[in-house]
mmCIF file of C-alpha atoms in Angstrom:
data_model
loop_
_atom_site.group_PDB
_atom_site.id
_atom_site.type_symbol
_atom_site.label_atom_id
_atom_site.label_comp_id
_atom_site.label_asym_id
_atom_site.label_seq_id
_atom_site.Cartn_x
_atom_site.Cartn_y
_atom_site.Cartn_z
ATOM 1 C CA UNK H 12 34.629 88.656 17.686
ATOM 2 C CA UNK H 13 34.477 85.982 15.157
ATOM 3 C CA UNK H 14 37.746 84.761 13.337
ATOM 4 C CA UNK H 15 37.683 84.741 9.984
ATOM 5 C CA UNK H 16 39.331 82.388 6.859
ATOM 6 C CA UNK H 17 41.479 84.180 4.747
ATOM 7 C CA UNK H 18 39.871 83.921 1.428
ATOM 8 C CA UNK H 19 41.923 82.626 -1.382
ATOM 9 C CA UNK H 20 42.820 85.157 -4.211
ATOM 10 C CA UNK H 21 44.580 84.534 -7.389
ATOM 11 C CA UNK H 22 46.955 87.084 -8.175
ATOM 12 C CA UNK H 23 47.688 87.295 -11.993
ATOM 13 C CA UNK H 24 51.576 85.843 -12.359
ATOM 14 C CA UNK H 25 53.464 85.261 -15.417
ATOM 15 C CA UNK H 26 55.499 82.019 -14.728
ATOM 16 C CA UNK H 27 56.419 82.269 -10.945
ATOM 17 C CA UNK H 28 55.465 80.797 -7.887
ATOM 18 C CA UNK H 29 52.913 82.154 -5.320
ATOM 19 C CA UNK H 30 52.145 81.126 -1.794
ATOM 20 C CA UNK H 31 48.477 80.834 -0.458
ATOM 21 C CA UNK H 32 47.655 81.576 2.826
ATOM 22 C CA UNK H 33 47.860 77.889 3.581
ATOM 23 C CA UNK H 34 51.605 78.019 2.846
ATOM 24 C CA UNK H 35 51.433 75.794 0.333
ATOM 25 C CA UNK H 36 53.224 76.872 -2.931
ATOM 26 C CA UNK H 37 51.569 76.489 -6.084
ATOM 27 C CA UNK H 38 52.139 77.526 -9.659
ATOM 28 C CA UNK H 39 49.956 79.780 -11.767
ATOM 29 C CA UNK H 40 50.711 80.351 -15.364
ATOM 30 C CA UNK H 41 49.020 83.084 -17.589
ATOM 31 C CA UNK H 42 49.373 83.638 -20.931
ATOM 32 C CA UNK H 43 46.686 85.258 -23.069
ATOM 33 C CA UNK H 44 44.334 84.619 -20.011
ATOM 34 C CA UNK H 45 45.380 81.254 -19.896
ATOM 35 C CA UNK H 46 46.191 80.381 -16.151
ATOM 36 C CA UNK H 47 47.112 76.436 -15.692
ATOM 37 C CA UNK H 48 48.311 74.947 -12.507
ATOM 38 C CA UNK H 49 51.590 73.070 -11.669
ATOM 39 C CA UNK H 50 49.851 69.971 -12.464
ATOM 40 C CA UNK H 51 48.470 70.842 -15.458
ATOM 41 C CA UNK H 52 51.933 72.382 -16.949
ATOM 42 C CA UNK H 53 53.465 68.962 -16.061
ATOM 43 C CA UNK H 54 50.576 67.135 -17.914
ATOM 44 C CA UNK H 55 50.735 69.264 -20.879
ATOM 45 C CA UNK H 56 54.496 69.060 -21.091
ATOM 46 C CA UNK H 57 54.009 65.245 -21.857
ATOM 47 C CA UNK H 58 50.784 66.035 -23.942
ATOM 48 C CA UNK H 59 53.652 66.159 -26.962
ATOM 49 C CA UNK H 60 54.595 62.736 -26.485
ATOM 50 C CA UNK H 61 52.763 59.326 -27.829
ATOM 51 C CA UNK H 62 51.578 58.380 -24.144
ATOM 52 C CA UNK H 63 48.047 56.987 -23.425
ATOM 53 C CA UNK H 64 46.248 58.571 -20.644
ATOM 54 C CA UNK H 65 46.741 55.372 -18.701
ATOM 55 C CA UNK H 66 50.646 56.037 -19.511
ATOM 56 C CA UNK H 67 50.732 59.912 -18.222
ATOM 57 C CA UNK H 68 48.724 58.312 -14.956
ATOM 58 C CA UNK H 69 51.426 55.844 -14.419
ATOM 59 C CA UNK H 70 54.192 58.266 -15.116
ATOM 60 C CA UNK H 71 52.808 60.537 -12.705
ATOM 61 C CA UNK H 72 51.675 58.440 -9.969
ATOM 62 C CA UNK H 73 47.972 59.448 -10.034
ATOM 63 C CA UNK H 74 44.680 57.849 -11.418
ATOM 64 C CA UNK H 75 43.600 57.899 -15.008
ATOM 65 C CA UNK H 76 40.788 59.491 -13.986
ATOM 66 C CA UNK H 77 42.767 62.190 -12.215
ATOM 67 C CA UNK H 78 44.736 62.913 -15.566
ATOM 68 C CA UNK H 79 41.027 62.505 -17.631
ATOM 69 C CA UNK H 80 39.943 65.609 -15.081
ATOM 70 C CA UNK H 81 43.187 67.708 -15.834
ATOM 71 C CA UNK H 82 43.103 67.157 -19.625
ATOM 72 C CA UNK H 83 39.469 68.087 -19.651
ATOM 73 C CA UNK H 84 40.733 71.410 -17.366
ATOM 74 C CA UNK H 85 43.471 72.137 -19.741
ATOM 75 C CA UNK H 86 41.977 71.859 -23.071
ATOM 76 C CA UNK H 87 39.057 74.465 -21.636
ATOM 77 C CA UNK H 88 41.245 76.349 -20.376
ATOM 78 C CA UNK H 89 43.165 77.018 -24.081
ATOM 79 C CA UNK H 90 40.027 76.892 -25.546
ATOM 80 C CA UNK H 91 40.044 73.714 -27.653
ATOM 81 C CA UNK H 92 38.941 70.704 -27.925
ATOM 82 C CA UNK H 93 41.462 67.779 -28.984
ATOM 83 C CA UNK H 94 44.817 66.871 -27.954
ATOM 84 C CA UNK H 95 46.935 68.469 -31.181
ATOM 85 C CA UNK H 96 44.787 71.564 -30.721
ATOM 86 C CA UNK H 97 46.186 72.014 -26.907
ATOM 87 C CA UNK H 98 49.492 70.856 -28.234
ATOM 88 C CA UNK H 99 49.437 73.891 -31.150
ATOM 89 C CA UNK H 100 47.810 76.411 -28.607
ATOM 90 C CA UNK H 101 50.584 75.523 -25.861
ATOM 91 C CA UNK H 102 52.911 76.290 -28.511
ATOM 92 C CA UNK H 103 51.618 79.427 -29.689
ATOM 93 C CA UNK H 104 51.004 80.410 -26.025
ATOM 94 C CA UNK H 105 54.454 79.561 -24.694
ATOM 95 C CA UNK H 106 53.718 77.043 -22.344
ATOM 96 C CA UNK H 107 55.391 74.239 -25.138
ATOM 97 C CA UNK H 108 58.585 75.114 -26.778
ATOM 98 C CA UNK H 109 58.150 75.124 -30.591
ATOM 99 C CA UNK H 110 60.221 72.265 -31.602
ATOM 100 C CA UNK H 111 57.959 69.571 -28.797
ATOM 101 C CA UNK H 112 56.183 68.538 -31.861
ATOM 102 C CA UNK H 113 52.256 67.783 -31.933
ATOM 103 C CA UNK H 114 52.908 64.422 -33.418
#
């Protein structure tokens, strides 16, 4: 008999919190196919704002390089490419509330 690893599955959520088998809770967003992760929802919230990268890092007490990799995730994930186009997407997605203005 060999023990097997629960695999991890993704089941599509609309703003709530799941548990993987690890019991660790994470956050999955979808919106028009959109799914982000809690860190990437508390990166994009500050997206808005006239932080550097190096600012957002220090903020959240991880590496630049860290906050380079979740940009990169979130702007693929919307489906653009620059920082006001993941601002105006967020918006028109509902992750950003209108009035968090795109500079």
């Amino acid at each position: 008999m060999t023990d097997s690893i629960p695999s991890r599955t993704t089941i599509p959520l609309t703003r709530q919190s799941l548990t993987t088998h690890q019991g660790q809770a994470s956050t999955r967003t979808q919106a028009n196919g959109a799914r982000l992760t809690r860190a990437e929802l508390e990166v994009l919230q500050l997206l808005p704002s006239d932080l550097t990268l190096h600012e957002i890092a220090t903020r959240r007490h991880v590496s630049a390089n860290t906050i380079s990799t979740q940009i990169k995730s979130i702007y693929r994930k919307l489906g653009v490419r620059r920082r006001l186009g993941a601002i105006n997407e967020a918006q028109q997605q509902g992750f950003l509330r209108p009035d968090q203005d795109a500079r």
